[in-house]
CSV table of C-alpha atoms in Angstrom, one decimal:
chain,number,residue,atom,x,y,z
W,25,MET,CA,-17.6,-49.1,-58.2
W,26,LYS,CA,-16.6,-49.2,-61.8
W,27,ASP,CA,-14.3,-46.3,-61.3
W,28,GLY,CA,-12.6,-48.1,-58.5
W,29,TYR,CA,-12.0,-51.2,-60.7
W,30,LEU,CA,-10.7,-49.0,-63.5
W,31,ASP,CA,-8.3,-47.2,-61.1
W,32,LEU,CA,-7.0,-50.6,-60.0
W,33,ALA,CA,-6.6,-51.9,-63.5
W,34,ILE,CA,-4.7,-48.8,-64.7
W,35,ILE,CA,-2.4,-48.8,-61.7
W,36,ALA,CA,-1.7,-52.5,-62.1
W,37,ILE,CA,-0.8,-52.1,-65.7
W,38,ILE,CA,1.5,-49.2,-64.9
W,39,VAL,CA,3.3,-51.3,-62.3
W,40,TYR,CA,3.7,-54.2,-64.7
W,41,LEU,CA,5.0,-52.0,-67.5
W,42,TYR,CA,7.5,-50.2,-65.2
W,43,SER,CA,8.8,-53.5,-63.9
W,44,LEU,CA,9.8,-54.5,-67.5
W,45,VAL,CA,12.2,-51.5,-67.8
W,46,SER,CA,13.0,-51.0,-64.1
W,47,ALA,CA,16.7,-52.0,-64.5
W,48,ARG,CA,17.1,-49.7,-67.5
W,49,LEU,CA,15.6,-46.7,-65.6
W,50,ARG,CA,17.6,-47.4,-62.4
W,51,SER,CA,20.8,-46.3,-64.2
W,52,SER,CA,19.2,-43.1,-65.4
W,53,PRO,CA,18.5,-39.9,-63.5
W,54,ILE,CA,14.8,-40.5,-63.9
W,55,SER,CA,13.5,-42.0,-60.6
W,56,GLY,CA,10.6,-44.4,-60.3
W,57,ALA,CA,8.8,-41.8,-58.2
W,58,LEU,CA,9.1,-39.2,-61.0
W,59,VAL,CA,7.8,-41.7,-63.6
W,60,PHE,CA,4.8,-42.7,-61.6
W,61,LEU,CA,4.1,-39.1,-60.5
W,62,ILE,CA,4.0,-37.9,-64.1
W,63,LEU,CA,1.8,-40.8,-65.1
W,64,GLY,CA,-0.6,-40.0,-62.2
W,65,VAL,CA,-0.8,-36.4,-63.4
W,66,LEU,CA,-1.4,-37.4,-67.1
W,67,LEU,CA,-4.0,-40.0,-66.2
W,68,GLY,CA,-5.7,-38.1,-63.4
W,69,PRO,CA,-8.8,-35.9,-63.4
W,70,SER,CA,-6.9,-32.8,-64.5
W,71,VAL,CA,-5.7,-34.2,-67.8
W,72,LEU,CA,-7.1,-37.4,-69.3
W,73,GLY,CA,-9.5,-38.2,-66.5
W,74,TRP,CA,-8.9,-42.0,-66.6
W,75,LEU,CA,-8.1,-42.1,-62.9
W,76,SER,CA,-10.7,-40.9,-60.4
W,77,ILE,CA,-8.5,-40.7,-57.3
W,78,ARG,CA,-8.9,-37.4,-55.4
W,79,PRO,CA,-7.2,-35.9,-52.4
W,80,THR,CA,-10.1,-36.9,-50.1
W,81,SER,CA,-10.5,-40.4,-51.6
W,82,GLU,CA,-10.6,-43.1,-48.9
W,83,ASN,CA,-8.6,-45.4,-51.2
W,84,LEU,CA,-5.7,-42.9,-51.2
W,85,LYS,CA,-5.7,-42.8,-47.4
W,86,VAL,CA,-5.8,-46.6,-47.1
W,87,ILE,CA,-3.0,-47.1,-49.7
W,88,ALA,CA,-0.9,-44.4,-48.1
W,89,GLU,CA,-1.3,-45.8,-44.6
W,90,LEU,CA,-0.5,-49.4,-45.6
W,91,THR,CA,2.5,-48.3,-47.6
W,92,LEU,CA,4.1,-46.3,-44.8
W,93,SER,CA,3.4,-49.1,-42.2
W,94,LEU,CA,5.3,-51.6,-44.4
W,95,ILE,CA,8.1,-49.3,-45.2
W,96,LEU,CA,8.5,-48.2,-41.6
W,97,PHE,CA,8.7,-51.9,-40.6
W,98,THR,CA,11.2,-52.9,-43.3
W,99,ASP,CA,13.4,-49.8,-42.9
W,100,ALA,CA,13.6,-50.3,-39.1
W,101,ALA,CA,14.3,-54.0,-39.5
W,102,ASN,CA,17.1,-53.3,-42.0
W,103,ALA,CA,18.6,-50.5,-39.9
W,104,ASN,CA,22.2,-51.0,-39.0
W,105,LEU,CA,21.9,-50.4,-35.3
W,106,SER,CA,25.7,-50.8,-34.8
W,107,VAL,CA,26.0,-47.4,-36.5
W,108,LEU,CA,23.7,-45.9,-33.9
W,109,ARG,CA,25.6,-47.4,-31.0
W,110,ARG,CA,28.7,-45.4,-32.0
W,111,ASN,CA,27.3,-42.2,-30.5
W,112,THR,CA,30.0,-40.1,-32.2
W,113,ARG,CA,28.7,-41.0,-35.6
W,114,LEU,CA,26.6,-38.7,-37.8
W,115,PRO,CA,23.3,-40.5,-37.8
W,116,VAL,CA,22.8,-40.0,-34.0
W,117,ARG,CA,23.5,-36.3,-34.4
W,118,LEU,CA,21.2,-35.9,-37.3
W,119,LEU,CA,18.3,-37.7,-35.5
W,120,THR,CA,18.7,-36.3,-32.0
W,121,LEU,CA,19.8,-32.8,-32.9
W,122,GLY,CA,19.4,-32.1,-36.6
W,123,LEU,CA,15.8,-33.3,-36.8
W,124,PRO,CA,14.5,-31.1,-33.9
W,125,LEU,CA,16.5,-28.2,-35.3
W,126,THR,CA,15.0,-28.8,-38.7
W,127,ILE,CA,11.5,-28.8,-37.3
W,128,LEU,CA,12.1,-25.7,-35.3
W,129,LEU,CA,13.6,-23.8,-38.2
W,130,GLY,CA,10.9,-25.0,-40.5
W,131,GLY,CA,8.3,-23.7,-38.0
W,132,VAL,CA,10.0,-20.3,-37.8
W,133,VAL,CA,10.0,-20.0,-41.6
W,134,GLY,CA,6.4,-21.1,-41.8
W,135,ALA,CA,5.3,-18.6,-39.2
W,136,VAL,CA,6.9,-15.8,-41.2
W,137,LEU,CA,5.7,-16.8,-44.7
W,138,PHE,CA,2.2,-18.0,-43.6
W,139,PRO,CA,0.9,-15.6,-40.9
W,140,ASP,CA,-2.7,-16.8,-41.4
W,141,LEU,CA,-1.8,-20.3,-40.1
W,142,GLN,CA,-2.4,-21.1,-36.5
W,143,LEU,CA,0.7,-21.9,-34.5
W,144,VAL,CA,-0.1,-25.6,-34.3
W,145,GLU,CA,-0.7,-25.7,-38.1
W,146,VAL,CA,2.7,-24.1,-38.6
W,147,ALA,CA,4.2,-26.9,-36.4
W,148,ILE,CA,2.3,-29.5,-38.4
W,149,LEU,CA,3.6,-28.1,-41.7
W,150,SER,CA,7.2,-28.3,-40.4
W,151,VAL,CA,6.9,-31.8,-39.1
W,152,VAL,CA,5.3,-33.1,-42.3
W,153,LEU,CA,8.3,-31.9,-44.3
W,154,ALA,CA,11.0,-32.9,-41.8
W,155,PRO,CA,11.6,-36.6,-42.7
W,156,THR,CA,13.7,-37.5,-45.7
W,157,ASP,CA,12.9,-40.3,-48.2
W,158,ALA,CA,15.3,-43.3,-48.4
W,159,ALA,CA,13.9,-44.4,-51.7
W,160,LEU,CA,14.4,-41.0,-53.4
W,161,GLY,CA,17.9,-40.9,-52.0
W,162,GLN,CA,18.7,-44.2,-53.4
W,163,PRO,CA,20.8,-42.8,-56.3
W,164,VAL,CA,23.1,-41.4,-53.7
W,165,VAL,CA,23.1,-44.1,-51.0
W,166,SER,CA,23.8,-46.8,-53.6
W,167,ASN,CA,26.4,-44.9,-55.6
W,168,PRO,CA,29.8,-46.4,-55.2
W,169,LEU,CA,31.4,-43.0,-56.0
W,170,VAL,CA,30.1,-41.7,-52.6
W,171,PRO,CA,32.2,-42.8,-49.6
W,172,ALA,CA,30.6,-45.8,-47.8
W,173,ALA,CA,30.5,-44.0,-44.5
W,174,ILE,CA,28.4,-41.1,-45.9
W,175,ARG,CA,26.1,-43.5,-47.8
W,176,GLU,CA,25.6,-45.4,-44.5
W,177,ASP,CA,24.9,-42.3,-42.6
W,178,LEU,CA,22.3,-41.0,-45.0
W,179,SER,CA,20.6,-44.4,-45.3
W,180,VAL,CA,20.3,-44.8,-41.5
W,181,GLU,CA,19.0,-41.2,-41.1
W,182,SER,CA,16.3,-41.5,-43.8
W,183,GLY,CA,15.3,-44.9,-42.6
W,184,LEU,CA,14.6,-43.8,-39.0
W,185,ASN,CA,13.5,-40.1,-39.1
W,186,ASP,CA,10.0,-40.7,-40.4
W,187,GLY,CA,9.3,-43.1,-37.5
W,188,ILE,CA,10.5,-40.5,-35.0
W,189,CYS,CA,8.2,-37.8,-36.6
W,190,VAL,CA,5.1,-39.9,-36.5
W,191,PRO,CA,4.1,-39.5,-32.8
W,192,LEU,CA,4.8,-35.8,-32.8
W,193,LEU,CA,2.6,-35.3,-35.9
W,194,LEU,CA,-0.2,-37.4,-34.6
W,195,ALA,CA,-0.1,-35.5,-31.3
W,196,LEU,CA,-0.2,-32.1,-33.0
W,197,LEU,CA,-3.1,-33.3,-35.2
W,198,ALA,CA,-5.0,-34.4,-32.2
W,199,MET,CA,-4.3,-31.1,-30.4
W,200,ALA,CA,-5.4,-29.1,-33.4
W,201,GLY,CA,-8.7,-30.9,-33.4
W,202,GLN,CA,-9.4,-29.9,-29.8
W,203,VAL,CA,-10.2,-26.4,-28.3
W,204,VAL,CA,-8.1,-25.9,-25.3
W,205,PRO,CA,-6.9,-22.8,-23.3
W,206,GLY,CA,-3.5,-21.7,-24.5
W,207,GLY,CA,-1.8,-22.7,-21.2
W,208,ASP,CA,-3.1,-26.2,-21.4
W,209,ALA,CA,-1.8,-26.8,-25.0
W,210,PRO,CA,1.7,-28.0,-24.0
W,211,SER,CA,0.3,-30.5,-21.4
W,212,LEU,CA,-2.3,-31.8,-23.9
W,213,LEU,CA,0.4,-32.2,-26.5
W,214,GLY,CA,2.5,-34.1,-24.0
W,215,VAL,CA,-0.4,-36.4,-23.0
W,216,LEU,CA,-1.3,-37.2,-26.7
W,217,PHE,CA,2.4,-37.7,-27.5
W,218,VAL,CA,2.8,-40.2,-24.7
W,219,GLN,CA,-0.4,-42.0,-25.5
W,220,GLN,CA,0.4,-42.4,-29.2
W,221,LEU,CA,4.1,-43.3,-28.5
W,222,GLY,CA,3.5,-45.4,-25.4
W,223,LEU,CA,0.7,-47.7,-26.8
W,224,GLY,CA,2.6,-47.9,-30.2
W,225,LEU,CA,5.8,-49.0,-28.5
W,226,LEU,CA,4.0,-51.4,-26.2
W,227,LEU,CA,1.9,-53.1,-28.8
W,228,GLY,CA,4.5,-53.1,-31.5
W,229,GLY,CA,7.0,-54.8,-29.1
W,230,THR,CA,4.6,-57.2,-27.6
W,231,ILE,CA,3.0,-58.4,-30.9
W,232,THR,CA,6.5,-58.7,-32.6
W,233,PHE,CA,7.9,-60.6,-29.7
W,234,ALA,CA,5.0,-63.1,-29.6
W,235,ALA,CA,5.2,-63.4,-33.4
W,236,VAL,CA,8.9,-64.1,-33.5
W,237,TRP,CA,8.6,-66.6,-30.6
W,238,GLY,CA,5.9,-68.5,-32.4
W,239,ARG,CA,7.9,-68.3,-35.7
W,240,ASP,CA,11.0,-69.8,-34.1
W,241,ARG,CA,9.1,-72.6,-32.3
W,242,CYS,CA,7.3,-73.6,-35.5
W,243,ARG,CA,10.5,-73.4,-37.5
W,244,GLU,CA,12.2,-75.8,-35.0
W,245,ARG,CA,9.4,-78.3,-35.8
W,246,SER,CA,9.6,-77.6,-39.5
W,247,TRP,CA,6.0,-76.5,-39.6
W,248,ILE,CA,6.6,-73.5,-41.8
W,249,SER,CA,6.8,-74.1,-45.6
W,250,ASP,CA,9.3,-72.2,-47.6
W,251,ASP,CA,6.8,-70.5,-49.8
W,252,TRP,CA,4.8,-69.1,-46.8
W,253,GLN,CA,7.7,-67.9,-44.6
W,254,PRO,CA,8.3,-64.6,-46.5
W,255,LEU,CA,4.6,-63.7,-45.9
W,256,LEU,CA,5.2,-63.6,-42.2
W,257,ALA,CA,7.0,-60.2,-42.5
W,258,ILE,CA,4.0,-58.8,-44.4
W,259,ALA,CA,1.3,-60.1,-41.9
W,260,LEU,CA,3.3,-58.9,-38.9
W,261,PRO,CA,3.5,-55.1,-39.7
W,262,LEU,CA,-0.1,-55.1,-40.8
W,263,THR,CA,-1.1,-56.7,-37.6
W,264,CYS,CA,0.9,-54.2,-35.6
W,265,PHE,CA,-0.6,-51.3,-37.4
W,266,ALA,CA,-4.3,-52.4,-37.2
W,267,VAL,CA,-4.2,-53.5,-33.6
W,268,ALA,CA,-2.5,-50.3,-32.4
W,269,GLN,CA,-4.9,-48.1,-34.4
W,270,GLU,CA,-7.9,-49.9,-33.0
W,271,LEU,CA,-6.6,-49.5,-29.4
W,272,GLY,CA,-5.9,-45.8,-29.6
W,273,GLY,CA,-2.1,-45.9,-30.2
W,274,SER,CA,0.0,-45.1,-33.2
W,275,GLY,CA,0.0,-47.9,-35.8
W,276,PHE,CA,3.0,-46.4,-37.4
W,277,ILE,CA,5.0,-46.4,-34.2
W,278,ALA,CA,3.9,-50.0,-33.6
W,279,CYS,CA,5.3,-50.9,-37.1
W,280,PHE,CA,8.5,-49.0,-36.5
W,281,THR,CA,9.1,-50.6,-33.1
W,282,GLY,CA,8.2,-54.0,-34.4
W,283,GLY,CA,10.6,-53.6,-37.2
W,284,LEU,CA,13.5,-52.6,-34.9
W,285,LEU,CA,12.8,-55.7,-32.7
W,286,TYR,CA,12.3,-58.0,-35.6
W,287,GLY,CA,15.6,-57.0,-37.2
W,288,ALA,CA,17.5,-57.3,-34.0
W,289,VAL,CA,16.3,-60.8,-33.1
W,290,THR,CA,16.2,-62.3,-36.6
W,291,GLY,CA,19.9,-61.8,-37.4
W,292,ARG,CA,21.4,-62.6,-40.7
W,293,SER,CA,18.4,-64.4,-42.1
W,294,LYS,CA,16.3,-61.2,-42.0
W,295,ALA,CA,17.3,-60.2,-45.6
W,296,GLU,CA,15.6,-63.4,-47.0
W,297,GLU,CA,12.6,-63.0,-44.8
W,298,LEU,CA,12.0,-59.4,-45.7
W,299,VAL,CA,12.1,-59.8,-49.4
W,300,ALA,CA,8.3,-60.1,-49.9
W,301,ALA,CA,7.6,-57.3,-47.5
W,302,GLU,CA,10.1,-55.0,-49.2
W,303,ALA,CA,8.7,-55.8,-52.6
W,304,THR,CA,5.1,-55.2,-51.4
W,305,GLY,CA,6.1,-51.9,-49.8
W,306,ASP,CA,7.9,-50.8,-53.0
W,307,SER,CA,4.9,-51.7,-55.1
W,308,LEU,CA,2.5,-49.9,-52.9
W,309,SER,CA,4.9,-46.8,-52.8
W,310,LEU,CA,4.7,-46.6,-56.6
W,311,VAL,CA,1.0,-46.9,-56.4
W,312,THR,CA,1.0,-44.1,-53.9
W,313,TRP,CA,3.0,-41.9,-56.2
W,314,VAL,CA,0.5,-42.5,-59.0
W,315,ALA,CA,-2.4,-41.7,-56.7
W,316,PHE,CA,-0.5,-38.6,-55.4
W,317,GLY,CA,0.1,-37.3,-58.9
W,318,SER,CA,-3.5,-37.9,-59.9
W,319,ALA,CA,-5.0,-36.4,-56.8
W,320,SER,CA,-2.8,-33.5,-55.7
W,321,ALA,CA,0.0,-32.5,-58.0
W,322,VAL,CA,-1.9,-30.4,-60.6
W,323,VAL,CA,-4.0,-28.8,-57.8
W,324,ALA,CA,-0.8,-27.8,-56.0
W,325,VAL,CA,0.7,-26.2,-59.1
W,326,SER,CA,-2.5,-24.4,-59.9
W,327,GLN,CA,-2.5,-22.8,-56.4
W,328,LEU,CA,1.1,-21.9,-56.4
W,329,SER,CA,1.9,-18.6,-54.7
W,330,TRP,CA,5.1,-16.7,-54.0
W,331,ASN,CA,5.2,-17.8,-50.3
W,332,THR,CA,4.6,-21.4,-51.2
W,333,LEU,CA,7.5,-21.3,-53.7
W,334,ALA,CA,9.6,-19.6,-51.1
W,335,TYR,CA,8.8,-22.1,-48.4
W,336,ALA,CA,9.5,-25.0,-50.7
W,337,VAL,CA,12.9,-23.6,-51.7
W,338,LEU,CA,13.9,-22.8,-48.1
W,339,SER,CA,12.7,-26.2,-46.9
W,340,LEU,CA,15.0,-28.0,-49.3
W,341,THR,CA,17.9,-25.7,-48.6
W,342,VAL,CA,18.3,-23.6,-45.5
W,343,VAL,CA,15.8,-25.5,-43.3
W,344,ARG,CA,17.6,-28.7,-44.0
W,345,MET,CA,21.2,-27.7,-44.6
W,346,VAL,CA,21.8,-25.2,-41.8
W,347,PRO,CA,20.9,-27.8,-39.0
W,348,VAL,CA,23.0,-30.4,-40.7
W,349,ALA,CA,26.0,-28.1,-40.9
W,350,LEU,CA,25.6,-27.2,-37.2
W,351,VAL,CA,25.4,-30.8,-36.0
W,352,MET,CA,28.4,-31.7,-38.1
W,353,GLY,CA,30.5,-29.1,-36.4
W,354,GLY,CA,33.4,-30.5,-34.4
W,355,MET,CA,33.4,-33.8,-36.3
W,356,GLY,CA,36.3,-32.8,-38.6
W,357,ARG,CA,34.1,-32.8,-41.7
W,358,ASP,CA,34.9,-30.4,-44.5
W,359,LEU,CA,32.5,-27.9,-46.1
W,360,PRO,CA,31.8,-30.0,-49.3
W,361,THR,CA,30.8,-32.9,-47.1
W,362,LYS,CA,28.5,-30.8,-45.0
W,363,LEU,CA,26.9,-29.3,-48.1
W,364,PHE,CA,26.6,-32.7,-49.8
W,365,VAL,CA,24.9,-34.4,-46.7
W,366,GLY,CA,22.7,-31.3,-46.2
W,367,TRP,CA,21.5,-31.2,-49.8
W,368,PHE,CA,20.6,-34.9,-50.1
W,369,GLY,CA,17.6,-34.9,-47.8
W,370,PRO,CA,14.8,-35.5,-50.4
W,371,ARG,CA,11.2,-35.3,-49.3
W,372,GLY,CA,8.9,-38.0,-50.5
W,373,LEU,CA,6.6,-40.9,-49.3
W,374,ALA,CA,6.5,-40.1,-45.6
W,375,SER,CA,5.5,-36.5,-46.3
W,376,ILE,CA,2.8,-37.7,-48.7
W,377,VAL,CA,1.3,-40.0,-46.1
W,378,PHE,CA,1.5,-37.3,-43.5
W,379,ALA,CA,-0.3,-34.9,-45.9
W,380,VAL,CA,-3.1,-37.4,-46.4
W,381,LEU,CA,-3.4,-37.5,-42.5
W,382,VAL,CA,-3.6,-33.7,-42.5
W,383,LEU,CA,-6.4,-33.7,-45.0
W,384,ASP,CA,-8.3,-36.3,-43.0
W,385,ALA,CA,-8.0,-34.1,-39.9
W,386,ALA,CA,-10.0,-31.3,-41.6
W,387,LEU,CA,-7.9,-28.4,-40.2
W,388,PRO,CA,-8.9,-24.8,-40.9
W,389,HIS,CA,-6.0,-24.4,-43.3
W,390,GLY,CA,-5.4,-28.1,-44.1
W,391,ARG,CA,-5.7,-27.7,-47.8
W,392,GLN,CA,-3.2,-24.9,-47.8
W,393,ILE,CA,-0.7,-27.0,-45.8
W,394,VAL,CA,-1.1,-29.9,-48.2
W,395,SER,CA,-0.6,-27.6,-51.2
W,396,VAL,CA,2.7,-26.4,-49.7
W,397,VAL,CA,3.8,-29.9,-48.9
W,398,THR,CA,2.8,-31.2,-52.4
W,399,PHE,CA,4.8,-28.5,-54.2
W,400,THR,CA,7.8,-29.0,-51.9
W,401,ILE,CA,7.7,-32.7,-52.8
W,402,LEU,CA,7.4,-32.0,-56.5
W,403,LEU,CA,10.4,-29.6,-56.4
W,404,SER,CA,12.4,-32.2,-54.4
W,405,ILE,CA,11.8,-35.0,-56.9
W,406,LEU,CA,13.0,-32.8,-59.7
W,407,ALA,CA,15.9,-31.1,-57.9
W,408,HIS,CA,17.3,-34.2,-56.1
W,409,GLY,CA,16.6,-36.6,-58.9
W,410,LEU,CA,18.4,-34.6,-61.5
W,411,SER,CA,21.3,-33.6,-59.3
W,412,ALA,CA,22.0,-36.9,-57.6
W,413,SER,CA,24.4,-38.5,-60.1
W,414,PRO,CA,26.3,-35.3,-61.2
W,415,LEU,CA,26.9,-34.1,-57.6
W,416,ALA,CA,27.9,-37.5,-56.5
W,417,GLY,CA,30.5,-37.5,-59.3
W,418,ARG,CA,31.8,-34.1,-58.3
W,419,TYR,CA,31.9,-34.9,-54.7
W,420,SER,CA,33.9,-38.1,-55.4
W,421,ALA,CA,36.3,-36.2,-57.6
W,422,TRP,CA,36.8,-33.7,-54.8
W,423,MET,CA,37.4,-36.3,-52.2
W,424,LYS,CA,40.0,-38.3,-54.0
W,425,PRO,CA,43.0,-35.9,-53.7
W,426,HIS,CA,41.9,-34.9,-50.2
W,427,CYS,CA,41.7,-38.5,-49.0
W,428,GLY,CA,44.9,-39.4,-50.7
C-alpha cells in the first residue's frame, strides 16, 4: 500500500514539474514521451528503485486502459470526417489498404524472424505494432513547414488506425486462449471479432446517443453549469468503456464509436467540450510512459537479440513504408512524399496498451512479444523524435521549387 502511494506521489510530482517547462520542451526535439520514459527508467526497479511498477502490475493495466479509452474517444471526436468522405484522399487508402498490408507484411516478417512463435502469436505481434501514435507524430503534424494536406492526412490516419486494430487484436487474443482445431480457427476468429466489434459499436453508439440527447435537453433548460460541462466528455467515454467491457464487448471500440458520434453531432462547440477530456488523456498518457519506462524498458533492452533488433528496424521501415508507397501509387505523389509519409508512422501509446493486454492474456510467448514491442517503441521514440524537425525542414525545402 505504501509503495502504491509512493508511486502516485512520484508520478504526480513529475507531471507537475514537466508542466512548468512544457512549452519550452515543445519547441525542442525532445518529446514528452521521451522525457517521461527516461524518468520511468531512472526511477524504476532497475536503477533507483523508487517506483515499484512492474509489467504485471494491475495499476499499469488500469492506467493503460483508461488512457487509451480517453484518447480513442477524443481522437475520434476530433477527426475531420470530411477528409474521409473524399474517398480519393490518402487517409482512406492508408486505413483500408495500407493498414491491412502493414499487418500482413509484419506477420510475414515475424514468422521468418521468430519461428518459435505460434501463427496466432505472430499475428498478434504484427497487429500490436500496426497503429501509429498521433502524439509522437505531433512535431510533424503541427509543423507549418509540412504541407497542410500531408499534416491532415497523417493526423487522421494516426487518430483512427488504433481503433480499427482493437477488435482484431482482442479477437486474436481470445482465439489464442482457446484450443480449437486448425480448421475452426478462422470461424472462431470471425465470431470473436463480430462479438467484440458488434457489441462495442452498439453500446458505444447507444450510450453516446442517449448522453448527447440528455445533454442537449438539459442545456436548453440551462441546467448544466459551465464548470461541470467539460466533465461530461470525461464521464461519457469511461461509461462506454466500462459498460461494454462488463457486457462482453470491446470497451475500446465503444469509446471509438462514441467519439465519432459525439464529434459528428456536437459540431463546432466540441473543441470547448473536449478540453478537459483531452487534458486528462494527455496526463494519463504521460503517466503511462513513466510506468512503461519503469516496468518494461530496461527489461526489453537486457533481453535484446539480433532478431528483435531486426524486427524493430524492419517494422519502422519496410513494414510501414512499402505498404504506404503501394497505396499512394496512382495518386500523383512524388517519391520524397511517399518516403516522408511512410517514415512518419511512430509507434507509441496504443502499442503499449496492446502490449499490456498481451501480458494479461498469458500467451506461451507473451513476454517475448512484449519485449519485441517494447524495443520497437523505444527505437521509434528516438528515431522519429530526433528526425522529425530536420526531415520536415528538408521536405519543405524540396517541395518549394517543385510546387512553385
